[in-house]
CSV table of C-alpha atoms in Angstrom, one decimal:
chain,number,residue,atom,x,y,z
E,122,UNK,CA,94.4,80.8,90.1
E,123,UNK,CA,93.2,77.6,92.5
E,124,UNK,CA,90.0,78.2,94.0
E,125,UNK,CA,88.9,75.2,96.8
E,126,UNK,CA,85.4,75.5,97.6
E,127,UNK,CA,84.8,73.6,100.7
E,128,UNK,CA,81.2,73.4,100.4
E,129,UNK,CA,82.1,71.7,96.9
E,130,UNK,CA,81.2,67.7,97.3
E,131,UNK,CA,84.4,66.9,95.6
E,132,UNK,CA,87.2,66.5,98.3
E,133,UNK,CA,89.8,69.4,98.7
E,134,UNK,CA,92.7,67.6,97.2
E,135,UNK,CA,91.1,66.6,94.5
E,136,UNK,CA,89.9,69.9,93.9
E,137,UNK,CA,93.3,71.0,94.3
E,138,UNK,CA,94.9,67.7,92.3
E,139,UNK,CA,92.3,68.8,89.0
E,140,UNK,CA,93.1,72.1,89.1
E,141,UNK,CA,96.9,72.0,89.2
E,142,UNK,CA,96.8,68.7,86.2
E,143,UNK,CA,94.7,71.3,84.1
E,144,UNK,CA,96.8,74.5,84.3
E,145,UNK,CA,99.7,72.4,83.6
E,146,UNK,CA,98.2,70.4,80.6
E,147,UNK,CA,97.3,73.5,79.2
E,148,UNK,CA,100.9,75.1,79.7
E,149,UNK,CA,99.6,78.3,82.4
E,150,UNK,CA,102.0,76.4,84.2
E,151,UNK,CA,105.2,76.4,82.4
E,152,UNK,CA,107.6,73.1,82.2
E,153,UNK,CA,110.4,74.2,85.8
E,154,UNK,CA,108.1,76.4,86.7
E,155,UNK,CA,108.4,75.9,90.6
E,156,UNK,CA,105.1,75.6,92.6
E,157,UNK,CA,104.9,76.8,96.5
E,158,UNK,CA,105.9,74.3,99.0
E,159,UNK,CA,103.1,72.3,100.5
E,160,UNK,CA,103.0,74.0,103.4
E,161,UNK,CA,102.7,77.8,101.8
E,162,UNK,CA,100.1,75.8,99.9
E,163,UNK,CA,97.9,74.3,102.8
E,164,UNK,CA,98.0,78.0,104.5
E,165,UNK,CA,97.4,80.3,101.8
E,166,UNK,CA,93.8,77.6,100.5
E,167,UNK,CA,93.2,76.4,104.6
E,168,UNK,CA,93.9,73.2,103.8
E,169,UNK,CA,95.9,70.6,106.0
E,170,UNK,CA,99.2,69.7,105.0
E,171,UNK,CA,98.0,66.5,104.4
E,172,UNK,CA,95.3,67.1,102.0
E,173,UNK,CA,98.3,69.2,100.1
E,174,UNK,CA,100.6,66.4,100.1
E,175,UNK,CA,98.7,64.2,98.6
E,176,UNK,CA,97.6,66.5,95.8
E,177,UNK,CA,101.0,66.9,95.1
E,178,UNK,CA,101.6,62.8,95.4
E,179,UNK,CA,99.1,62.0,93.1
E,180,UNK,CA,100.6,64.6,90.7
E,181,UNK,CA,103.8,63.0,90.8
E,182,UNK,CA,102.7,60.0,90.3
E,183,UNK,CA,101.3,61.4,87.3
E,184,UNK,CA,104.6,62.7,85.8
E,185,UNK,CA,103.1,66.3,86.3
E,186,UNK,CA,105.3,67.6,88.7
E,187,UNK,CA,109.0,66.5,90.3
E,188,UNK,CA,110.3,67.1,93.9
E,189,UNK,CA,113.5,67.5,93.7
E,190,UNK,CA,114.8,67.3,97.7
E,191,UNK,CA,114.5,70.9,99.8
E,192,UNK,CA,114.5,73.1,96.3
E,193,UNK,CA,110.5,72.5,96.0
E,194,UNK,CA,108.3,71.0,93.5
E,195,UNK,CA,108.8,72.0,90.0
E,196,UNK,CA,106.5,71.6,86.6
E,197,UNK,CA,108.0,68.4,84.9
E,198,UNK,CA,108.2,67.6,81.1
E,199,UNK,CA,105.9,64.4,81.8
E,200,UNK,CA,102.5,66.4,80.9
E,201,UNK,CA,104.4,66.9,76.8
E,202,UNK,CA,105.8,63.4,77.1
E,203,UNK,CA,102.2,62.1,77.9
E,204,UNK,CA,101.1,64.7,75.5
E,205,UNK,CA,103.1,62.9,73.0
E,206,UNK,CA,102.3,59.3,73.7
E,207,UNK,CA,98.6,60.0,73.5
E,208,UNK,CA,99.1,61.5,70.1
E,209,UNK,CA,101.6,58.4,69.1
E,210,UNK,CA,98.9,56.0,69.9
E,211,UNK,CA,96.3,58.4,68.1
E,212,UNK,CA,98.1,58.0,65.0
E,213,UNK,CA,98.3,54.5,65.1
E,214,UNK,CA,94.4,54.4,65.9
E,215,UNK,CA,93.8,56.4,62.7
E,216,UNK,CA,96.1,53.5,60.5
E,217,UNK,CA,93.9,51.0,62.1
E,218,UNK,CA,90.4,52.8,61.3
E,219,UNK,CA,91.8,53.9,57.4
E,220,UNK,CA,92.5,50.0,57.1
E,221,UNK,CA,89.3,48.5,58.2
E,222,UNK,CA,87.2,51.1,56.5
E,223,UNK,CA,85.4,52.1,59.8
E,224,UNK,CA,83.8,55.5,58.5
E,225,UNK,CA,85.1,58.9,61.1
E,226,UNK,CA,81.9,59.3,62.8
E,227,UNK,CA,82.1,55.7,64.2
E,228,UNK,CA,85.8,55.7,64.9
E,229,UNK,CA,85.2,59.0,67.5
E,230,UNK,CA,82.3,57.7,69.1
E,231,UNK,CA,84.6,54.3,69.6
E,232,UNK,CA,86.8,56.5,71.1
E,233,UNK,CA,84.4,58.4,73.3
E,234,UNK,CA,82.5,55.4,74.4
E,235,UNK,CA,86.4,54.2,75.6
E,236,UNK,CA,87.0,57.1,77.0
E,237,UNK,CA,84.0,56.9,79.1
E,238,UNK,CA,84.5,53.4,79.7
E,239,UNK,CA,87.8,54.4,81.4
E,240,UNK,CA,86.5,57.2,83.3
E,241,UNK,CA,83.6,55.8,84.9
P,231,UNK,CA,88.7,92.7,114.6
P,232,UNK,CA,85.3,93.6,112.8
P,233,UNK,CA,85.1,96.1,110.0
P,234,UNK,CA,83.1,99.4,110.5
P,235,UNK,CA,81.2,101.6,108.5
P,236,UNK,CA,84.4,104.1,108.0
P,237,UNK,CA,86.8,101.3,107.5
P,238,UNK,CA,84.7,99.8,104.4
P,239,UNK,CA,84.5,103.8,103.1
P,240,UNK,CA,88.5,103.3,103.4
P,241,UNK,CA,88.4,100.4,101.8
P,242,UNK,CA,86.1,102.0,99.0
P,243,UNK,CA,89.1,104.5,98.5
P,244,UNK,CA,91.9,102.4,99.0
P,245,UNK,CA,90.3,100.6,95.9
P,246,UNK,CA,90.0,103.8,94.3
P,247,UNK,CA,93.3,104.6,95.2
P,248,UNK,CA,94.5,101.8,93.4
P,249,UNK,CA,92.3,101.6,90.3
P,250,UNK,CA,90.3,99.0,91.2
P,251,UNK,CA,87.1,101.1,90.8
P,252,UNK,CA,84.9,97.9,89.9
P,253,UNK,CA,86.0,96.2,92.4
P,254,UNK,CA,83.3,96.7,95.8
P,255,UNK,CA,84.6,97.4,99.1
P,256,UNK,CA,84.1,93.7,101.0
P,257,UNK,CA,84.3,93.6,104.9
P,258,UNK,CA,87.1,91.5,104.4
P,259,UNK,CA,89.1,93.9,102.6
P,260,UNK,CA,88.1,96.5,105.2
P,261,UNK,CA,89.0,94.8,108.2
P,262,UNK,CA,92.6,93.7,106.4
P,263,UNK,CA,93.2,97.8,106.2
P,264,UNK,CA,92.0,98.7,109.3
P,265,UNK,CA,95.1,96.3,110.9
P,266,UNK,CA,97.7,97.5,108.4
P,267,UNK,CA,96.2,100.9,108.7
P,268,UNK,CA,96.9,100.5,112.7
P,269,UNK,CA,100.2,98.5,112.7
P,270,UNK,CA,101.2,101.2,110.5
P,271,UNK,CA,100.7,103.5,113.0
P,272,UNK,CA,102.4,101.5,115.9
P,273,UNK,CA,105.5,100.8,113.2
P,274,UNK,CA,105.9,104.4,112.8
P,275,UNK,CA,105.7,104.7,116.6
P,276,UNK,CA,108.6,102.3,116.6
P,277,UNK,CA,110.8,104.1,114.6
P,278,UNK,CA,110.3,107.2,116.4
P,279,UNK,CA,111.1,105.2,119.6
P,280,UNK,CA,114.6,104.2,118.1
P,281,UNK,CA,115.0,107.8,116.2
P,282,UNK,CA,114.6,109.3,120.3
P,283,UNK,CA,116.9,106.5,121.7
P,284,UNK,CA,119.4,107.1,119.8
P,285,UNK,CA,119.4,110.9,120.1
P,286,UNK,CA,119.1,110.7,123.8
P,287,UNK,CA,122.6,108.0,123.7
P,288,UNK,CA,124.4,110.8,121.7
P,289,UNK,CA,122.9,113.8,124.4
P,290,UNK,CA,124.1,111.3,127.2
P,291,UNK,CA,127.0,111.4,125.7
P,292,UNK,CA,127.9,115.0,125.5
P,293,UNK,CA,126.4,116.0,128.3
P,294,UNK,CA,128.8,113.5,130.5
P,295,UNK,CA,132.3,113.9,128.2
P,296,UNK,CA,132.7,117.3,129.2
P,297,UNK,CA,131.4,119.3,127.2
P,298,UNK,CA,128.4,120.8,129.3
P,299,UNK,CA,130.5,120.3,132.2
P,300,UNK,CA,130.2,116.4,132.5
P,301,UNK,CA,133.1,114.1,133.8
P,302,UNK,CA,134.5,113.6,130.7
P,303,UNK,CA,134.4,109.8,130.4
P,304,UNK,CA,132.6,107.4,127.5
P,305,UNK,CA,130.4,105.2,128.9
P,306,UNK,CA,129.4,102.1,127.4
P,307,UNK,CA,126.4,101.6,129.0
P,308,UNK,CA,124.1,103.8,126.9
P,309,UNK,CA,125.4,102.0,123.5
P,310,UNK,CA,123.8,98.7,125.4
P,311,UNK,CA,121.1,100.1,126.6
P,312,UNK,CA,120.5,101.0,122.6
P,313,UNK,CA,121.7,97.6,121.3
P,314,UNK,CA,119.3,96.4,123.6
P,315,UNK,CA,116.4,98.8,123.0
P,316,UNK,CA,117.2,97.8,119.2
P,317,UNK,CA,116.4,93.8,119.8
P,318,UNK,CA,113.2,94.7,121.7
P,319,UNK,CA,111.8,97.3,118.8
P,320,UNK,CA,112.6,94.5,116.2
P,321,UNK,CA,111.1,91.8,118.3
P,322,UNK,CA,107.9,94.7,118.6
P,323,UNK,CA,108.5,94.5,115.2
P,324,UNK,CA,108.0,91.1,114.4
P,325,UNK,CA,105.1,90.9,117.4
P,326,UNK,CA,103.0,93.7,115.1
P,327,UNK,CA,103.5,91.4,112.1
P,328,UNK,CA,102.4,88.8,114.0
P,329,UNK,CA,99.5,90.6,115.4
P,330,UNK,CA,98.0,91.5,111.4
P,331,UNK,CA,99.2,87.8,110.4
P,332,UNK,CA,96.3,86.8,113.0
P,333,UNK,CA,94.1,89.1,111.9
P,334,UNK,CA,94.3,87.8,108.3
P,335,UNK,CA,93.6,84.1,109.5
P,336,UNK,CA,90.6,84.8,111.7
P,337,UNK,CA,89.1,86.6,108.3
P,338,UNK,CA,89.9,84.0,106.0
P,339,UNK,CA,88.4,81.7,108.5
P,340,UNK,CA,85.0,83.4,107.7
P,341,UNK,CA,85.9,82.5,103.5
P,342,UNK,CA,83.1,79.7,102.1
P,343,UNK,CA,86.0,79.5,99.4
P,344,UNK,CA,90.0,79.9,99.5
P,345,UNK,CA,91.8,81.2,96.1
P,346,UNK,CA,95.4,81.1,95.4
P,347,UNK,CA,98.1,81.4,93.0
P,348,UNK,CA,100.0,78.4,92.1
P,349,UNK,CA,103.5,80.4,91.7
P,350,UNK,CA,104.9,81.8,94.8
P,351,UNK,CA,105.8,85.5,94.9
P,352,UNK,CA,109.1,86.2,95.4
P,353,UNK,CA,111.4,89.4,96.2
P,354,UNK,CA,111.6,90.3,92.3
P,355,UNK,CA,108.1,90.8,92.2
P,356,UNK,CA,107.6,92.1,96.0
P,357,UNK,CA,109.0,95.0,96.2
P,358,UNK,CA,110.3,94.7,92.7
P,359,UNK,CA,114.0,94.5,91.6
P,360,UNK,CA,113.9,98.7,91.6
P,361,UNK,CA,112.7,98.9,95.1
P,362,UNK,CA,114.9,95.8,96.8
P,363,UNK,CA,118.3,97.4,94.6
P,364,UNK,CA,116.9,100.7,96.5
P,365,UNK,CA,116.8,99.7,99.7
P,366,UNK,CA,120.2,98.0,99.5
P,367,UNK,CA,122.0,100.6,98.4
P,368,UNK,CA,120.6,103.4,101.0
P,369,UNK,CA,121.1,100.8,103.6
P,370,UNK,CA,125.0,99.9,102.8
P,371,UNK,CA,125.7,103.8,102.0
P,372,UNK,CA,124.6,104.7,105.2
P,373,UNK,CA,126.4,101.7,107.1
P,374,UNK,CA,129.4,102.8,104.9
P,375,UNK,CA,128.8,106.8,106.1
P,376,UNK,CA,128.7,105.3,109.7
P,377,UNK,CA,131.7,103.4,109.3
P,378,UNK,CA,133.6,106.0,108.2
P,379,UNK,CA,132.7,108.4,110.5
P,380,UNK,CA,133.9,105.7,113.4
P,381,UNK,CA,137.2,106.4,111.9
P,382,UNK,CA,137.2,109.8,112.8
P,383,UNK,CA,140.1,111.4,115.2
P,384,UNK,CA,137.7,113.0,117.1
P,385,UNK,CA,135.9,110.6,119.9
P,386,UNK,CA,132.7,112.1,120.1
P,387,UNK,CA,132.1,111.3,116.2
P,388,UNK,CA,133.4,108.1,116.8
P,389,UNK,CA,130.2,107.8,119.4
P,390,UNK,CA,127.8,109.3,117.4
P,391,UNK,CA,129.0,106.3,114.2
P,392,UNK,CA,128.5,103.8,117.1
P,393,UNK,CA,125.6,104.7,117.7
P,394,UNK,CA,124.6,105.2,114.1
P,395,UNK,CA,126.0,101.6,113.3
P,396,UNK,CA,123.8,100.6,116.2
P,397,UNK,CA,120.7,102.1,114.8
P,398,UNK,CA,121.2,101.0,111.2
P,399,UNK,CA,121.6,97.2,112.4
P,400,UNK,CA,118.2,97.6,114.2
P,401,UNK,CA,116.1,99.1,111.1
P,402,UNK,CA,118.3,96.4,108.7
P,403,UNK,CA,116.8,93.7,111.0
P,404,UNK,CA,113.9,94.9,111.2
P,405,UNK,CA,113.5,95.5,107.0
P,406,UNK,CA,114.1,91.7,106.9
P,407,UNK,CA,111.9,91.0,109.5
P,408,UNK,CA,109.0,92.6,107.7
P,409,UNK,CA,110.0,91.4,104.5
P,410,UNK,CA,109.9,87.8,105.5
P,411,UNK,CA,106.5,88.5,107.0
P,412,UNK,CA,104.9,90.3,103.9
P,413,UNK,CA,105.9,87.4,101.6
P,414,UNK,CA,105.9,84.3,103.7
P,415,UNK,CA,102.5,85.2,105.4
P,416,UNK,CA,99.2,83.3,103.9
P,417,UNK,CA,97.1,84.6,101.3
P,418,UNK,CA,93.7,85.4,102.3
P,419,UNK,CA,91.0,85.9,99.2
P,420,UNK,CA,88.0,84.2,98.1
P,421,UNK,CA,88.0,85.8,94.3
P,422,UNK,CA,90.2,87.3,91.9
P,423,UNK,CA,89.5,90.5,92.6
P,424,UNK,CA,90.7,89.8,96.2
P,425,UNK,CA,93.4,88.0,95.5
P,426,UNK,CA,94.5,91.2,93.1
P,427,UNK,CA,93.8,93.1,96.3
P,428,UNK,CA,96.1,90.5,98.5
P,429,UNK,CA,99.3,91.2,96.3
P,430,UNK,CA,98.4,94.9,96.1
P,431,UNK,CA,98.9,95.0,99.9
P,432,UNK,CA,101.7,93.2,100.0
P,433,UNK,CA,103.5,95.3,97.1
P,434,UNK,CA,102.3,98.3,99.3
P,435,UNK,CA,103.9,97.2,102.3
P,436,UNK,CA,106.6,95.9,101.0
P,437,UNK,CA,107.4,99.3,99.3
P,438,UNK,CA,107.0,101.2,102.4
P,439,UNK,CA,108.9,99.3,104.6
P,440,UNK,CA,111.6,99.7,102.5
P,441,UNK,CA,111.4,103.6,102.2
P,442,UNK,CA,114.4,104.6,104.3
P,443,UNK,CA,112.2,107.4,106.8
P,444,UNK,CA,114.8,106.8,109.2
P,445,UNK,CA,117.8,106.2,107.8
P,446,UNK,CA,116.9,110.0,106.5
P,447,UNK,CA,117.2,110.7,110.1
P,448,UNK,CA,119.2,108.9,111.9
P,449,UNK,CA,122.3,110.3,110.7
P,450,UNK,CA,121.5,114.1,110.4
P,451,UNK,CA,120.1,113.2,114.6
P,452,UNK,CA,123.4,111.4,115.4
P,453,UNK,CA,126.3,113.8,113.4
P,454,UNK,CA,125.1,117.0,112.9
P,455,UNK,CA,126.1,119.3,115.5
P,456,UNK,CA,129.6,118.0,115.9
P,457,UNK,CA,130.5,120.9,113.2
P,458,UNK,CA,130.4,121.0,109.5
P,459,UNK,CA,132.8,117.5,108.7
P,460,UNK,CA,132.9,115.7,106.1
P,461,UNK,CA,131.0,113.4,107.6
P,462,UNK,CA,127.5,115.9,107.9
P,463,UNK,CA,128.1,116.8,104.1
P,464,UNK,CA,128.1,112.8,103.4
P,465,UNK,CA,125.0,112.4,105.7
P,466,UNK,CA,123.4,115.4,103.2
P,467,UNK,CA,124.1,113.8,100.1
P,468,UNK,CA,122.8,110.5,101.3
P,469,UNK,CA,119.6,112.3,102.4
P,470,UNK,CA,119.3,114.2,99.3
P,471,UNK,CA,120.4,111.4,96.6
P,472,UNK,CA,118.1,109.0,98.6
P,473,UNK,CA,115.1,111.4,98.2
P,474,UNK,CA,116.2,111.5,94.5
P,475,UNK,CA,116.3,107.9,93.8
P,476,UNK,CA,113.3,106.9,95.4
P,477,UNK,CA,111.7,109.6,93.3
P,478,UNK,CA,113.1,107.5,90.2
P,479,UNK,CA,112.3,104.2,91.7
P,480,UNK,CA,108.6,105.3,92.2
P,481,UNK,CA,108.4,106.4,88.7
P,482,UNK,CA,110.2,104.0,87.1
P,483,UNK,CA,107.9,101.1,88.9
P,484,UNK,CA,105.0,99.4,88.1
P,485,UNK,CA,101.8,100.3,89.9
P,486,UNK,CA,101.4,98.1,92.6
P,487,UNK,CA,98.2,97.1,90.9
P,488,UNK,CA,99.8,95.9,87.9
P,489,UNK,CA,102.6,93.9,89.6
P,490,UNK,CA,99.5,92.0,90.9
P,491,UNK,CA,97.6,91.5,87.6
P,492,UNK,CA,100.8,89.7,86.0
P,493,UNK,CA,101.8,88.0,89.3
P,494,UNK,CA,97.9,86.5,89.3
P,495,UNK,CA,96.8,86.1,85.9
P,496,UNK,CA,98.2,82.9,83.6
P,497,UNK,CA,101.7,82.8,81.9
């Protein structure tokens, strides 16, 4: 289910963009699963097609979904290859704190205080 | 179109109706039954419309070959005036889906919030595979019946088939008409319990439109009469194996509320 709450101070498509990334990451939506066209989409939340389409853009861009020509937009493998890279790297992390000696309670909050780092 | 006191106690047993006991009758909801509950009504007037036409075309007919003293000759001008009576009750049709589709968007333009489901509902879920294969089948055995019976020696079956074939084209178009509507047009909920309620109504009118009232009639109005052919025994067996069929379809379906639960709720 997407719910846009227009009294919400985040923007509609973003709203929209969070949603969709989420229920995708987390495999509700299936890999070829096809989504509505961006149209459907605008009418059925009263968005503009605009806000839509770049939801969708931004998802793309992402890897999360693929357009392919007048068939629609479909769920993409790109969330389980990103999936994958993410744990690649997260392995190589662990080497890195296991050779330096860096005890597990300081090695998360590295990674949190990153992780923050890149969000905000 | 506001909601009154007697549409929300429809509403409350719609919901009833349909399980969804927990779920409180919302002027939305009420106001969204109270249009399908009227364009129901007009729809039905429709039918009856092209059900009349058609029998008055086959009375024309007779009365003017001969047979209650007429001149004998076929005219062609009553099958048009049906063909064209035909367009303008599907384009009525398509005006009363039209008129509900409105109807929907001036209530959801009273929503604070908009809810959706990211996977679009197609014909497999709305009507269902049992209900579409249904509606396929009646539909061709009655074109075949009407084809058929336009191969008959005798001329004035021939007229009645036409007029039949007519008929059938007309409720075909407008079963697409109205299926297009009910699964292209917007979805208006704010919650999950109305979006639930959204594809119930959808299920539900997609199910009805595709219950064959007329093509029950249409034949027995247009070839009985004519004596007891082949033709009036095939017309009997579509009516009665129809009648069977959709008693099987309806029990072999899922509830129109469970269709929505696994159309809405996370794969």
């Amino acid at each position: 289910m997407i719910v846009i709450d227009v009294a919400s101070p985040t923007p509609p498509f973003e709203q929209l963009r969070v949603q969709l990334a989420r229920q995708i990451q987390d495999h509700t939506l299936a890999v070829g699963t096809r989504l509505p066209t961006i149209r459907r989409l605008a009418a059925d939340l009263g968005l503009a097609v605009n806000t839509v389409g770049r939801a969708f853009r931004e998802l793309e861009e992402a890897g999360l979904i693929e357009t392919r020509g007048r068939a629609g937009s479909f769920v993409s493998a790109g969330a389980e290859q990103s999936r994958e890279r993410a744990r690649r790297a997260a392995a190589d992390y662990a080497a890195v704190i296991a050779s330096t000696g860096i005890d597990t309670t300081e090695a998360v909050r590295i990674v949190q205080a990153a992780l923050a780092a890149e969000a905000g | 179109m506001t909601s009154t006191t007697a549409d929300l106690r429809q509403a409350a047993a719609w919901l009833a109706r349909h399980g969804l006991t927990g779920t409180p009758p919302t002027p939305l909801l009420a106001t969204r039954l109270a249009a399908r509950r009227r364009a129901r009504g007009a729809g039905l007037v429709l039918l009856a419309v092209l059900v009349i036409g058609a029998a008055l075309t086959q009375a024309y007919e007779q009365l003017s070959t001969g047979r209650f003293g007429g001149s004998g000759r076929h005219s062609h001008l009553p099958p048009l005036v049906l063909a064209g009576l035909t367009v303008g009750l599907v384009l009525a049709r398509a005006q009363l889906d039209r008129w509900v589709r409105r109807v929907d968007r001036q209530a959801a333009l009273t929503l604070p919030r908009r809810v959706a489901y990211p996977i679009p509902l197609d014909w497999r879920a709305v009507p269902g595979r049992p209900h579409a294969v249904y509606a396929v089948a009646t539909l061709t055995g009655a074109v075949v019946l009407a084809a058929s019976a336009y191969t008959a020696p005798d001329a004035a079956v021939r007229y009645g088939a036409l007029v039949l074939l007519i008929g059938l084209l007309g409720v075909a178009a407008g079963i697409v008409v109205q299926l297009h509507d009910i699964l292209t047009r917007p979805i208006v909920a704010d919650d999950e319990a109305s979006l639930t309620a959204d594809v119930v109504l959808r299920v539900e009118d997609a199910r009805e439109c595709t219950t064959p009232v007329v093509l029950w009639s249409l034949p027995a109005v247009l070839l009985f009469g004519d004596g007891l052919g082949w033709w009036n025994a095939g017309s009997l067996v579509l009516v009665l194996g129809a009648a069977l069929a959709l008693c099987l379809v309806q029990r072999g379906s899922a509830p129109a509320v469970a269709v929505a639960r696994h159309a809405t709720s996370p794969r």
